[in-house]
mmCIF file of C-alpha atoms in Angstrom:
data_model
loop_
_atom_site.group_PDB
_atom_site.id
_atom_site.type_symbol
_atom_site.label_atom_id
_atom_site.label_comp_id
_atom_site.label_asym_id
_atom_site.label_seq_id
_atom_site.Cartn_x
_atom_site.Cartn_y
_atom_site.Cartn_z
ATOM 1 C CA MET R 177 24.180 -11.602 18.850
ATOM 2 C CA ASP R 178 26.075 -9.079 20.958
ATOM 3 C CA LEU R 179 28.100 -10.364 23.906
ATOM 4 C CA LEU R 180 28.801 -8.657 27.185
ATOM 5 C CA GLU R 181 32.399 -7.662 27.886
ATOM 6 C CA TYR R 182 33.138 -10.603 30.172
ATOM 7 C CA GLN R 183 31.670 -13.057 27.670
ATOM 8 C CA GLY R 184 33.868 -11.573 24.963
ATOM 9 C CA LYS R 185 36.940 -11.866 27.173
ATOM 10 C CA GLN R 186 36.171 -15.476 27.985
ATOM 11 C CA LEU R 187 35.895 -16.066 24.230
ATOM 12 C CA PHE R 188 39.249 -14.332 23.708
ATOM 13 C CA ALA R 189 40.886 -16.432 26.401
ATOM 14 C CA ARG R 190 39.853 -19.608 24.564
ATOM 15 C CA HIS R 191 41.944 -18.386 21.647
ATOM 16 C CA ASP R 192 44.978 -17.425 23.737
ATOM 17 C CA ILE R 193 44.338 -13.688 23.518
ATOM 18 C CA PRO R 194 45.786 -12.153 26.704
ATOM 19 C CA VAL R 195 43.158 -10.587 28.980
ATOM 20 C CA PRO R 196 43.280 -9.504 32.652
ATOM 21 C CA ASP R 197 42.240 -12.076 35.243
ATOM 22 C CA GLY R 198 38.608 -11.494 36.163
ATOM 23 C CA ARG R 199 35.460 -12.889 37.762
ATOM 24 C CA HIS R 200 31.768 -12.477 36.969
ATOM 25 C CA ALA R 201 29.323 -11.414 39.712
ATOM 26 C CA ARG R 202 25.594 -10.744 39.999
ATOM 27 C CA THR R 203 25.461 -9.588 43.633
ATOM 28 C CA VAL R 204 27.484 -7.312 45.873
ATOM 29 C CA GLU R 205 28.706 -10.242 47.951
ATOM 30 C CA GLU R 206 29.795 -12.160 44.845
ATOM 31 C CA ALA R 207 31.665 -9.078 43.645
ATOM 32 C CA VAL R 208 33.446 -8.669 46.982
ATOM 33 C CA ALA R 209 34.403 -12.350 47.015
ATOM 34 C CA ALA R 210 35.730 -12.012 43.458
ATOM 35 C CA ALA R 211 37.764 -8.942 44.391
ATOM 36 C CA LYS R 212 39.323 -10.718 47.378
ATOM 37 C CA GLU R 213 40.198 -13.711 45.200
ATOM 38 C CA ILE R 214 41.768 -11.557 42.473
ATOM 39 C CA GLY R 215 43.518 -9.169 44.829
ATOM 40 C CA PHE R 216 43.757 -5.402 45.083
ATOM 41 C CA PRO R 217 43.718 -3.022 43.398
ATOM 42 C CA CYS R 218 40.920 -4.246 41.171
ATOM 43 C CA VAL R 219 38.312 -2.752 38.880
ATOM 44 C CA VAL R 220 34.544 -3.269 39.097
ATOM 45 C CA LYS R 221 32.931 -2.890 35.665
ATOM 46 C CA ALA R 222 29.235 -2.699 34.766
ATOM 47 C CA GLN R 223 28.164 -5.296 32.200
ATOM 48 C CA VAL R 224 25.751 -3.743 29.710
ATOM 49 C CA LYS R 225 25.561 -3.855 25.920
ATOM 50 C CA ILE R 226 26.190 -0.144 25.480
ATOM 51 C CA GLY R 227 29.229 2.117 25.420
ATOM 52 C CA GLY R 228 30.015 5.037 27.697
ATOM 53 C CA ARG R 229 30.135 3.021 30.925
ATOM 54 C CA GLY R 230 33.112 4.903 32.320
ATOM 55 C CA LYS R 231 31.573 8.336 31.822
ATOM 56 C CA ALA R 232 28.348 7.110 33.437
ATOM 57 C CA GLY R 233 30.174 5.874 36.538
ATOM 58 C CA GLY R 234 29.931 2.210 35.599
ATOM 59 C CA ILE R 235 33.658 1.495 36.020
ATOM 60 C CA LYS R 236 35.255 1.982 39.429
ATOM 61 C CA LEU R 237 38.699 1.256 40.883
ATOM 62 C CA ALA R 238 38.809 -0.440 44.299
ATOM 63 C CA GLN R 239 41.905 -0.409 46.531
ATOM 64 C CA ASP R 240 40.470 -2.619 49.270
ATOM 65 C CA GLU R 241 37.462 -4.707 50.283
ATOM 66 C CA ASP R 242 35.406 -1.747 51.472
ATOM 67 C CA GLU R 243 35.902 0.120 48.219
ATOM 68 C CA ALA R 244 35.024 -3.017 46.223
ATOM 69 C CA ARG R 245 31.795 -3.379 48.186
ATOM 70 C CA ALA R 246 30.923 0.281 47.697
ATOM 71 C CA ALA R 247 31.690 0.103 43.979
ATOM 72 C CA ALA R 248 29.582 -3.009 43.407
ATOM 73 C CA ASP R 249 26.735 -1.554 45.467
ATOM 74 C CA ALA R 250 26.797 1.664 43.424
ATOM 75 C CA ILE R 251 27.011 -0.030 40.031
ATOM 76 C CA LEU R 252 24.533 -2.892 40.390
ATOM 77 C CA GLY R 253 21.078 -1.575 39.603
ATOM 78 C CA MET R 254 22.269 1.677 38.049
ATOM 79 C CA ASP R 255 20.897 2.874 34.711
ATOM 80 C CA ILE R 256 23.371 3.443 31.874
ATOM 81 C CA ARG R 257 21.749 5.047 28.839
ATOM 82 C CA GLY R 258 18.552 3.056 29.305
ATOM 83 C CA PHE R 259 20.231 -0.229 30.285
ATOM 84 C CA THR R 260 19.932 -1.486 33.876
ATOM 85 C CA VAL R 261 23.074 -3.105 35.280
ATOM 86 C CA HIS R 262 22.350 -6.620 36.560
ATOM 87 C CA GLU R 263 25.903 -7.981 36.627
ATOM 88 C CA VAL R 264 29.494 -6.812 36.965
ATOM 89 C CA TRP R 265 32.949 -7.996 35.956
ATOM 90 C CA VAL R 266 35.676 -7.729 38.571
ATOM 91 C CA GLU R 267 39.239 -7.858 37.241
ATOM 92 C CA GLY R 268 42.715 -7.029 38.390
ATOM 93 C CA ALA R 269 43.772 -3.452 37.763
ATOM 94 C CA SER R 270 46.189 -3.067 34.845
ATOM 95 C CA GLU R 271 49.203 -0.811 34.536
ATOM 96 C CA ILE R 272 48.868 1.060 31.269
ATOM 97 C CA GLU R 273 51.677 2.660 29.303
ATOM 98 C CA ALA R 274 49.770 3.125 26.024
ATOM 99 C CA GLU R 275 46.293 2.496 24.637
ATOM 100 C CA TYR R 276 45.700 1.190 21.112
ATOM 101 C CA TYR R 277 42.580 0.231 19.177
ATOM 102 C CA ALA R 278 42.054 -2.974 17.177
ATOM 103 C CA SER R 279 39.008 -4.444 15.496
ATOM 104 C CA ILE R 280 37.859 -6.802 12.774
ATOM 105 C CA ILE R 281 34.489 -6.319 11.125
ATOM 106 C CA PHE R 282 32.869 -8.079 8.207
ATOM 107 C CA ASP R 283 32.706 -5.547 5.379
ATOM 108 C CA ARG R 284 29.615 -6.536 3.394
ATOM 109 C CA SER R 285 30.405 -4.231 0.479
ATOM 110 C CA ALA R 286 33.854 -5.805 -0.011
ATOM 111 C CA LYS R 287 32.693 -9.278 1.088
ATOM 112 C CA GLN R 288 35.844 -9.547 3.185
ATOM 113 C CA PRO R 289 36.907 -9.036 6.802
ATOM 114 C CA LEU R 290 38.264 -5.538 7.444
ATOM 115 C CA ILE R 291 40.969 -5.082 10.093
ATOM 116 C CA MET R 292 41.492 -1.695 11.756
ATOM 117 C CA LEU R 293 44.388 -0.657 13.980
ATOM 118 C CA SER R 294 45.115 2.677 15.642
ATOM 119 C CA THR R 295 47.469 3.978 18.311
ATOM 120 C CA ARG R 296 44.676 6.263 19.511
ATOM 121 C CA GLY R 297 42.777 3.775 21.631
ATOM 122 C CA GLY R 298 40.640 4.327 24.682
ATOM 123 C CA MET R 299 38.367 6.817 22.940
ATOM 124 C CA ASP R 300 35.454 6.866 20.510
ATOM 125 C CA ILE R 301 36.883 5.459 17.288
ATOM 126 C CA GLU R 302 34.227 7.280 15.249
ATOM 127 C CA ALA R 303 35.551 10.569 16.638
ATOM 128 C CA VAL R 304 39.115 9.544 15.728
ATOM 129 C CA ALA R 305 38.016 8.710 12.191
ATOM 130 C CA GLU R 306 36.354 12.098 11.859
ATOM 131 C CA GLU R 307 39.207 14.116 13.341
ATOM 132 C CA ASP R 308 42.136 12.263 11.771
ATOM 133 C CA PRO R 309 41.275 9.430 9.341
ATOM 134 C CA ASN R 310 44.985 8.739 8.807
ATOM 135 C CA ALA R 311 45.272 7.689 12.451
ATOM 136 C CA ILE R 312 43.493 4.431 11.615
ATOM 137 C CA ALA R 313 45.234 1.797 9.505
ATOM 138 C CA THR R 314 42.856 -0.471 7.600
ATOM 139 C CA LEU R 315 43.297 -3.637 5.573
ATOM 140 C CA HIS R 316 40.910 -6.101 3.918
ATOM 141 C CA ILE R 317 41.846 -9.758 4.299
ATOM 142 C CA ASP R 318 41.183 -12.276 1.548
ATOM 143 C CA PRO R 319 39.360 -15.068 3.413
ATOM 144 C CA LEU R 320 40.965 -17.669 1.159
ATOM 145 C CA LEU R 321 44.435 -16.445 2.106
ATOM 146 C CA GLY R 322 43.709 -15.637 5.736
ATOM 147 C CA PHE R 323 45.754 -13.425 8.019
ATOM 148 C CA GLN R 324 49.489 -13.532 7.314
ATOM 149 C CA ASP R 325 52.475 -12.120 9.207
ATOM 150 C CA PHE R 326 53.039 -9.414 6.603
ATOM 151 C CA HIS R 327 49.490 -8.170 7.206
ATOM 152 C CA GLY R 328 50.353 -7.514 10.833
ATOM 153 C CA ARG R 329 53.586 -5.711 9.925
ATOM 154 C CA ARG R 330 51.851 -3.539 7.343
ATOM 155 C CA LEU R 331 49.087 -2.512 9.753
ATOM 156 C CA ALA R 332 51.572 -1.817 12.551
ATOM 157 C CA TYR R 333 53.807 0.365 10.356
ATOM 158 C CA GLU R 334 50.861 2.287 8.892
ATOM 159 C CA ALA R 335 49.392 2.888 12.351
ATOM 160 C CA GLY R 336 52.718 4.138 13.728
ATOM 161 C CA VAL R 337 53.218 1.380 16.285
ATOM 162 C CA ASP R 338 56.524 1.490 18.195
ATOM 163 C CA ALA R 339 59.166 -0.703 16.550
ATOM 164 C CA ASP R 340 59.500 -3.091 19.487
ATOM 165 C CA LEU R 341 55.725 -3.721 19.435
ATOM 166 C CA VAL R 342 55.380 -4.558 15.745
ATOM 167 C CA ARG R 343 55.751 -8.306 16.271
ATOM 168 C CA PRO R 344 53.607 -8.492 19.455
ATOM 169 C CA ILE R 345 50.852 -6.456 17.791
ATOM 170 C CA GLY R 346 51.051 -8.664 14.700
ATOM 171 C CA ALA R 347 50.738 -11.786 16.859
ATOM 172 C CA PHE R 348 47.792 -10.246 18.699
ATOM 173 C CA LEU R 349 45.993 -9.422 15.447
ATOM 174 C CA HIS R 350 46.679 -12.950 14.193
ATOM 175 C CA ARG R 351 44.902 -14.420 17.234
ATOM 176 C CA LEU R 352 42.099 -11.867 16.936
ATOM 177 C CA TYR R 353 41.539 -12.872 13.318
ATOM 178 C CA GLY R 354 41.559 -16.527 14.341
ATOM 179 C CA THR R 355 38.859 -15.774 16.890
ATOM 180 C CA PHE R 356 36.825 -13.860 14.313
ATOM 181 C CA VAL R 357 36.886 -16.759 11.857
ATOM 182 C CA SER R 358 36.599 -19.671 14.289
ATOM 183 C CA GLU R 359 33.667 -18.203 16.199
ATOM 184 C CA GLU R 360 31.975 -16.920 13.013
ATOM 185 C CA ALA R 361 31.787 -13.383 14.327
ATOM 186 C CA MET R 362 30.612 -10.244 12.575
ATOM 187 C CA LEU R 363 32.675 -7.963 14.817
ATOM 188 C CA VAL R 364 35.498 -8.288 17.335
ATOM 189 C CA GLU R 365 36.738 -5.035 18.837
ATOM 190 C CA VAL R 366 39.332 -4.263 21.499
ATOM 191 C CA ASN R 367 39.254 -0.710 22.814
ATOM 192 C CA PRO R 368 41.581 -0.220 24.477
ATOM 193 C CA LEU R 369 44.248 -2.697 23.519
ATOM 194 C CA ILE R 370 46.766 -1.769 26.205
ATOM 195 C CA VAL R 371 50.544 -1.802 26.301
ATOM 196 C CA THR R 372 51.886 -2.518 29.791
ATOM 197 C CA PRO R 373 55.140 -1.085 31.230
ATOM 198 C CA ASP R 374 56.885 -4.396 30.450
ATOM 199 C CA ARG R 375 55.771 -3.985 26.806
ATOM 200 C CA GLN R 376 53.116 -6.683 26.799
ATOM 201 C CA VAL R 377 49.866 -6.222 24.872
ATOM 202 C CA ARG R 378 46.548 -7.134 26.445
ATOM 203 C CA ALA R 379 42.831 -6.761 25.681
ATOM 204 C CA LEU R 380 41.409 -4.479 28.360
ATOM 205 C CA ASP R 381 37.953 -4.518 26.791
ATOM 206 C CA ALA R 382 36.051 -6.806 24.441
ATOM 207 C CA LYS R 383 33.166 -6.106 22.112
ATOM 208 C CA VAL R 384 31.983 -9.130 20.154
ATOM 209 C CA THR R 385 29.044 -9.626 17.802
ATOM 210 C CA LEU R 386 28.395 -13.185 16.646
ATOM 211 C CA ASP R 387 26.514 -14.243 13.523
ATOM 212 C CA ASP R 388 23.085 -15.461 14.696
ATOM 213 C CA ASN R 389 22.824 -17.714 11.660
ATOM 214 C CA ALA R 390 25.949 -19.614 12.714
ATOM 215 C CA LEU R 391 24.952 -20.352 16.324
ATOM 216 C CA MET R 392 23.750 -23.839 15.369
ATOM 217 C CA ARG R 393 27.419 -24.698 14.855
ATOM 218 C CA HIS R 394 28.446 -23.141 18.177
ATOM 219 C CA PRO R 395 26.200 -24.499 20.955
ATOM 220 C CA ASP R 396 28.444 -22.994 23.648
ATOM 221 C CA ASN R 397 27.981 -19.545 22.152
ATOM 222 C CA ALA R 398 24.240 -20.061 21.675
ATOM 223 C CA GLU R 399 23.929 -20.526 25.440
ATOM 224 C CA LEU R 400 25.242 -16.984 25.932
ATOM 225 C CA ARG R 401 22.082 -15.484 24.466
ATOM 226 C CA ASP R 402 20.126 -13.366 26.939
ATOM 227 C CA PRO R 403 16.458 -13.344 25.821
ATOM 228 C CA SER R 404 15.569 -10.722 28.461
ATOM 229 C CA ALA R 405 17.824 -8.208 26.709
ATOM 230 C CA GLU R 406 16.237 -8.732 23.292
ATOM 231 C CA ASP R 407 13.298 -6.956 21.726
ATOM 232 C CA PRO R 408 10.210 -8.808 23.087
ATOM 233 C CA GLN R 409 8.463 -8.948 19.692
ATOM 234 C CA GLU R 410 11.608 -10.207 17.963
ATOM 235 C CA GLN R 411 12.051 -12.846 20.653
ATOM 236 C CA MET R 412 8.411 -13.938 20.319
ATOM 237 C CA ALA R 413 8.786 -14.185 16.536
ATOM 238 C CA LYS R 414 12.018 -16.174 16.841
ATOM 239 C CA GLU R 415 10.319 -18.698 19.109
ATOM 240 C CA ARG R 416 7.596 -19.141 16.483
ATOM 241 C CA GLY R 417 9.940 -19.476 13.532
ATOM 242 C CA LEU R 418 9.069 -16.108 11.974
ATOM 243 C CA THR R 419 11.465 -13.582 10.458
ATOM 244 C CA TYR R 420 10.677 -10.323 12.250
ATOM 245 C CA VAL R 421 12.417 -6.989 12.738
ATOM 246 C CA SER R 422 10.958 -4.197 14.869
ATOM 247 C CA LEU R 423 10.706 -0.735 13.324
ATOM 248 C CA ASP R 424 9.527 2.563 14.789
ATOM 249 C CA GLY R 425 6.265 3.092 12.901
ATOM 250 C CA ASP R 426 2.602 2.274 13.548
ATOM 251 C CA ILE R 427 1.574 0.088 10.583
ATOM 252 C CA GLY R 428 2.063 -3.640 11.020
ATOM 253 C CA ILE R 429 3.314 -5.417 7.891
ATOM 254 C CA LEU R 430 3.076 -9.084 6.940
ATOM 255 C CA GLY R 431 4.090 -10.641 3.651
ATOM 256 C CA ASN R 432 5.375 -13.947 2.347
ATOM 257 C CA GLY R 433 8.906 -13.606 1.034
ATOM 258 C CA ALA R 434 11.552 -11.088 2.039
ATOM 259 C CA GLY R 435 11.454 -9.281 -1.310
ATOM 260 C CA LEU R 436 7.694 -8.796 -1.174
ATOM 261 C CA VAL R 437 7.853 -7.546 2.414
ATOM 262 C CA MET R 438 10.610 -5.049 1.548
ATOM 263 C CA SER R 439 8.565 -3.809 -1.424
ATOM 264 C CA THR R 440 5.558 -3.421 0.850
ATOM 265 C CA LEU R 441 7.562 -1.331 3.314
ATOM 266 C CA TYR R 442 8.664 0.988 0.522
ATOM 267 C CA VAL R 443 5.162 1.395 -0.931
ATOM 268 C CA VAL R 444 3.655 2.120 2.491
ATOM 269 C CA ALA R 445 6.354 4.749 3.046
ATOM 270 C CA GLN R 446 5.594 6.292 -0.366
ATOM 271 C CA TYR R 447 2.007 6.847 0.741
ATOM 272 C CA GLY R 448 3.188 8.568 3.913
ATOM 273 C CA GLY R 449 2.943 5.624 6.296
ATOM 274 C CA LYS R 450 5.493 4.376 8.821
ATOM 275 C CA PRO R 451 5.912 0.573 9.049
ATOM 276 C CA ALA R 452 6.066 -0.853 12.561
ATOM 277 C CA ASN R 453 7.867 -4.024 11.537
ATOM 278 C CA PHE R 454 9.259 -6.310 8.872
ATOM 279 C CA LEU R 455 7.582 -9.714 9.107
ATOM 280 C CA ASP R 456 8.159 -12.455 6.566
ATOM 281 C CA ALA R 457 5.829 -15.385 7.210
ATOM 282 C CA GLY R 458 7.784 -17.418 4.652
ATOM 283 C CA GLY R 459 6.722 -19.545 1.726
ATOM 284 C CA GLY R 460 4.023 -22.119 2.306
ATOM 285 C CA SER R 461 2.608 -20.271 5.321
ATOM 286 C CA LYS R 462 -0.203 -22.263 6.925
ATOM 287 C CA ALA R 463 -3.093 -21.032 9.044
ATOM 288 C CA GLU R 464 -1.154 -21.638 12.273
ATOM 289 C CA ALA R 465 1.773 -19.492 11.069
ATOM 290 C CA ILE R 466 -0.599 -16.663 10.100
ATOM 291 C CA THR R 467 -2.207 -16.756 13.535
ATOM 292 C CA SER R 468 1.220 -16.587 15.178
ATOM 293 C CA ALA R 469 2.209 -13.700 12.921
ATOM 294 C CA VAL R 470 -0.886 -11.702 13.894
ATOM 295 C CA GLU R 471 -0.099 -12.266 17.581
ATOM 296 C CA VAL R 472 3.466 -11.019 17.107
ATOM 297 C CA ILE R 473 2.405 -7.917 15.171
ATOM 298 C CA LEU R 474 -0.312 -6.955 17.649
ATOM 299 C CA ALA R 475 2.028 -7.457 20.605
ATOM 300 C CA ASN R 476 3.394 -4.041 19.628
ATOM 301 C CA PRO R 477 1.074 -1.472 21.287
ATOM 302 C CA ASN R 478 2.060 1.177 18.714
ATOM 303 C CA VAL R 479 0.364 -0.650 15.840
ATOM 304 C CA LYS R 480 -2.708 1.247 14.590
ATOM 305 C CA ALA R 481 -3.391 -0.779 11.431
ATOM 306 C CA VAL R 482 -2.080 -3.942 9.758
ATOM 307 C CA LEU R 483 -1.380 -4.720 6.096
ATOM 308 C CA PHE R 484 -1.348 -8.302 4.803
ATOM 309 C CA ASN R 485 0.279 -8.482 1.376
ATOM 310 C CA ILE R 486 0.239 -12.064 0.112
ATOM 311 C CA PHE R 487 1.277 -13.357 -3.283
ATOM 312 C CA GLY R 488 0.164 -16.951 -3.597
ATOM 313 C CA GLY R 489 2.838 -19.202 -5.021
ATOM 314 C CA ILE R 490 3.871 -21.911 -2.600
ATOM 315 C CA THR R 491 1.693 -20.069 -0.123
ATOM 316 C CA ARG R 492 -2.024 -20.591 -0.813
ATOM 317 C CA CYS R 493 -4.259 -17.576 -0.360
ATOM 318 C CA ASP R 494 -7.064 -19.701 1.096
ATOM 319 C CA GLU R 495 -4.675 -20.910 3.835
ATOM 320 C CA VAL R 496 -3.821 -17.302 4.644
ATOM 321 C CA ALA R 497 -7.511 -16.387 4.773
ATOM 322 C CA ASN R 498 -8.256 -19.317 7.083
ATOM 323 C CA GLY R 499 -5.366 -18.270 9.300
ATOM 324 C CA LEU R 500 -6.701 -14.742 9.524
ATOM 325 C CA VAL R 501 -10.199 -16.004 10.411
ATOM 326 C CA GLU R 502 -8.674 -18.224 13.103
ATOM 327 C CA ALA R 503 -6.555 -15.350 14.432
ATOM 328 C CA PHE R 504 -9.602 -13.092 14.730
ATOM 329 C CA ASP R 505 -11.463 -15.844 16.557
ATOM 330 C CA GLN R 506 -8.608 -16.300 19.058
ATOM 331 C CA ILE R 507 -7.190 -12.791 19.434
ATOM 332 C CA LYS R 508 -10.089 -10.499 18.474
ATOM 333 C CA PRO R 509 -7.977 -7.601 17.132
ATOM 334 C CA THR R 510 -9.215 -4.058 17.640
ATOM 335 C CA VAL R 511 -7.168 -2.408 14.868
ATOM 336 C CA PRO R 512 -8.148 -2.389 11.163
ATOM 337 C CA PHE R 513 -6.628 -4.871 8.705
ATOM 338 C CA VAL R 514 -6.121 -4.412 4.980
ATOM 339 C CA VAL R 515 -5.652 -7.691 3.080
ATOM 340 C CA ARG R 516 -4.353 -8.084 -0.460
ATOM 341 C CA LEU R 517 -4.453 -11.636 -1.818
ATOM 342 C CA ASP R 518 -3.125 -12.464 -5.266
ATOM 343 C CA GLY R 519 -2.021 -15.740 -6.832
ATOM 344 C CA THR R 520 -2.774 -19.348 -5.907
ATOM 345 C CA ASN R 521 -6.385 -19.715 -4.706
ATOM 346 C CA ASP R 522 -6.798 -15.947 -4.342
ATOM 347 C CA GLU R 523 -10.510 -16.055 -5.285
ATOM 348 C CA GLU R 524 -11.109 -18.765 -2.700
ATOM 349 C CA GLY R 525 -9.239 -16.705 -0.111
ATOM 350 C CA ARG R 526 -11.305 -13.616 -0.784
ATOM 351 C CA ARG R 527 -14.500 -15.725 -0.617
ATOM 352 C CA ILE R 528 -13.496 -17.073 2.794
ATOM 353 C CA LEU R 529 -12.905 -13.547 4.102
ATOM 354 C CA ALA R 530 -16.193 -12.308 2.651
ATOM 355 C CA GLU R 531 -18.195 -15.125 4.222
ATOM 356 C CA ALA R 532 -16.447 -14.677 7.583
ATOM 357 C CA ALA R 533 -17.365 -10.973 7.563
ATOM 358 C CA LEU R 534 -14.508 -10.191 9.936
ATOM 359 C CA PRO R 535 -14.930 -6.828 11.676
ATOM 360 C CA ASN R 536 -12.748 -4.004 10.353
ATOM 361 C CA VAL R 537 -11.085 -6.115 7.626
ATOM 362 C CA HIS R 538 -10.715 -4.461 4.228
ATOM 363 C CA THR R 539 -9.601 -6.119 1.013
ATOM 364 C CA ALA R 540 -7.573 -4.557 -1.793
ATOM 365 C CA ALA R 541 -6.797 -5.707 -5.316
ATOM 366 C CA THR R 542 -3.322 -4.192 -5.703
ATOM 367 C CA MET R 543 -0.340 -3.384 -3.513
ATOM 368 C CA ASN R 544 -0.730 0.349 -4.110
ATOM 369 C CA GLU R 545 -4.405 0.255 -3.211
ATOM 370 C CA ALA R 546 -3.658 -1.731 -0.063
ATOM 371 C CA ALA R 547 -0.876 0.613 1.019
ATOM 372 C CA GLU R 548 -2.942 3.724 0.447
ATOM 373 C CA ARG R 549 -5.878 2.259 2.378
ATOM 374 C CA VAL R 550 -3.858 1.114 5.395
ATOM 375 C CA VAL R 551 -2.160 4.518 5.694
ATOM 376 C CA GLU R 552 -5.615 6.184 5.743
ATOM 377 C CA LEU R 553 -6.871 3.796 8.428
ATOM 378 C CA ALA R 554 -3.790 4.370 10.609
ATOM 379 C CA ARG R 555 -4.337 8.131 10.780
#
């Protein structure tokens, strides 16, 4: 779950990471009131889950009340790379002597957190990595050991941090790592991490991605979720307890078990098809779950055909067939379905489908046959 900048900063503040004083606002009047409370000069910043706000005009400096009003009026409602701005963050303007970059990301390949530090902050870190990889100091942290003082010193020296900032930067990274672990994050990024004229370090921005699977342990963080900003099909699936990921194709896919669904995606692609989704109905899928799955898949207007690939183990093929019959009775799909049933009660499942004589439903004996057929029907 990605957080907005102000949410990330509020999270940082809970862990004693220094951030500028700021206020959240959803209207022009709220923004003006926040600016007056904070004092001038202040900065009005668009809150969207995308980068490039400054270049798009989504960050404006205000020297007085009139400028704050004009800035909020210009930013609220604007479009930034496909994202509409519905809220802003108003914070006191910061004096900046230097801009650094700091982040912690979970490196799946190493199965450890990876810390990155660079003195070239305030710009696209991917561009820095491409132009001068040596400008970014990196270090994996053993989660059993945790972040230690010598880690901070090593990163600071390798990044070329000024000598008087080695300890402050180390302390900052220590708190950032604490935030990463305590909040069960997948990413915490500060760009820029600023150095003020009095040689203090402060997070001027915050990018935070939390582990969705850990939100049950963090009810405060779970409340930060914004369903309106999520993919509508993924949100619908989540509400119904289904594992669903939107893709950019036109063939809806349903299977029972993540491995089977992944295999189905690959086989469909081999036959020239483009899957529209990953949907795992799970083991032991009942008729109600199958009906919900069909509704989620068909909520995507790009879907031209649907493939059901079911291997009956815990899941019974007759239950899947009954669910499909019920779904057709309730939803009345207009796109063709290809159904492959194999395993527990597969003969009974195929009998149920045959007797129901559902319109535009085709059965297949093997995964390859099913994939080839659904690709033909989607053309």
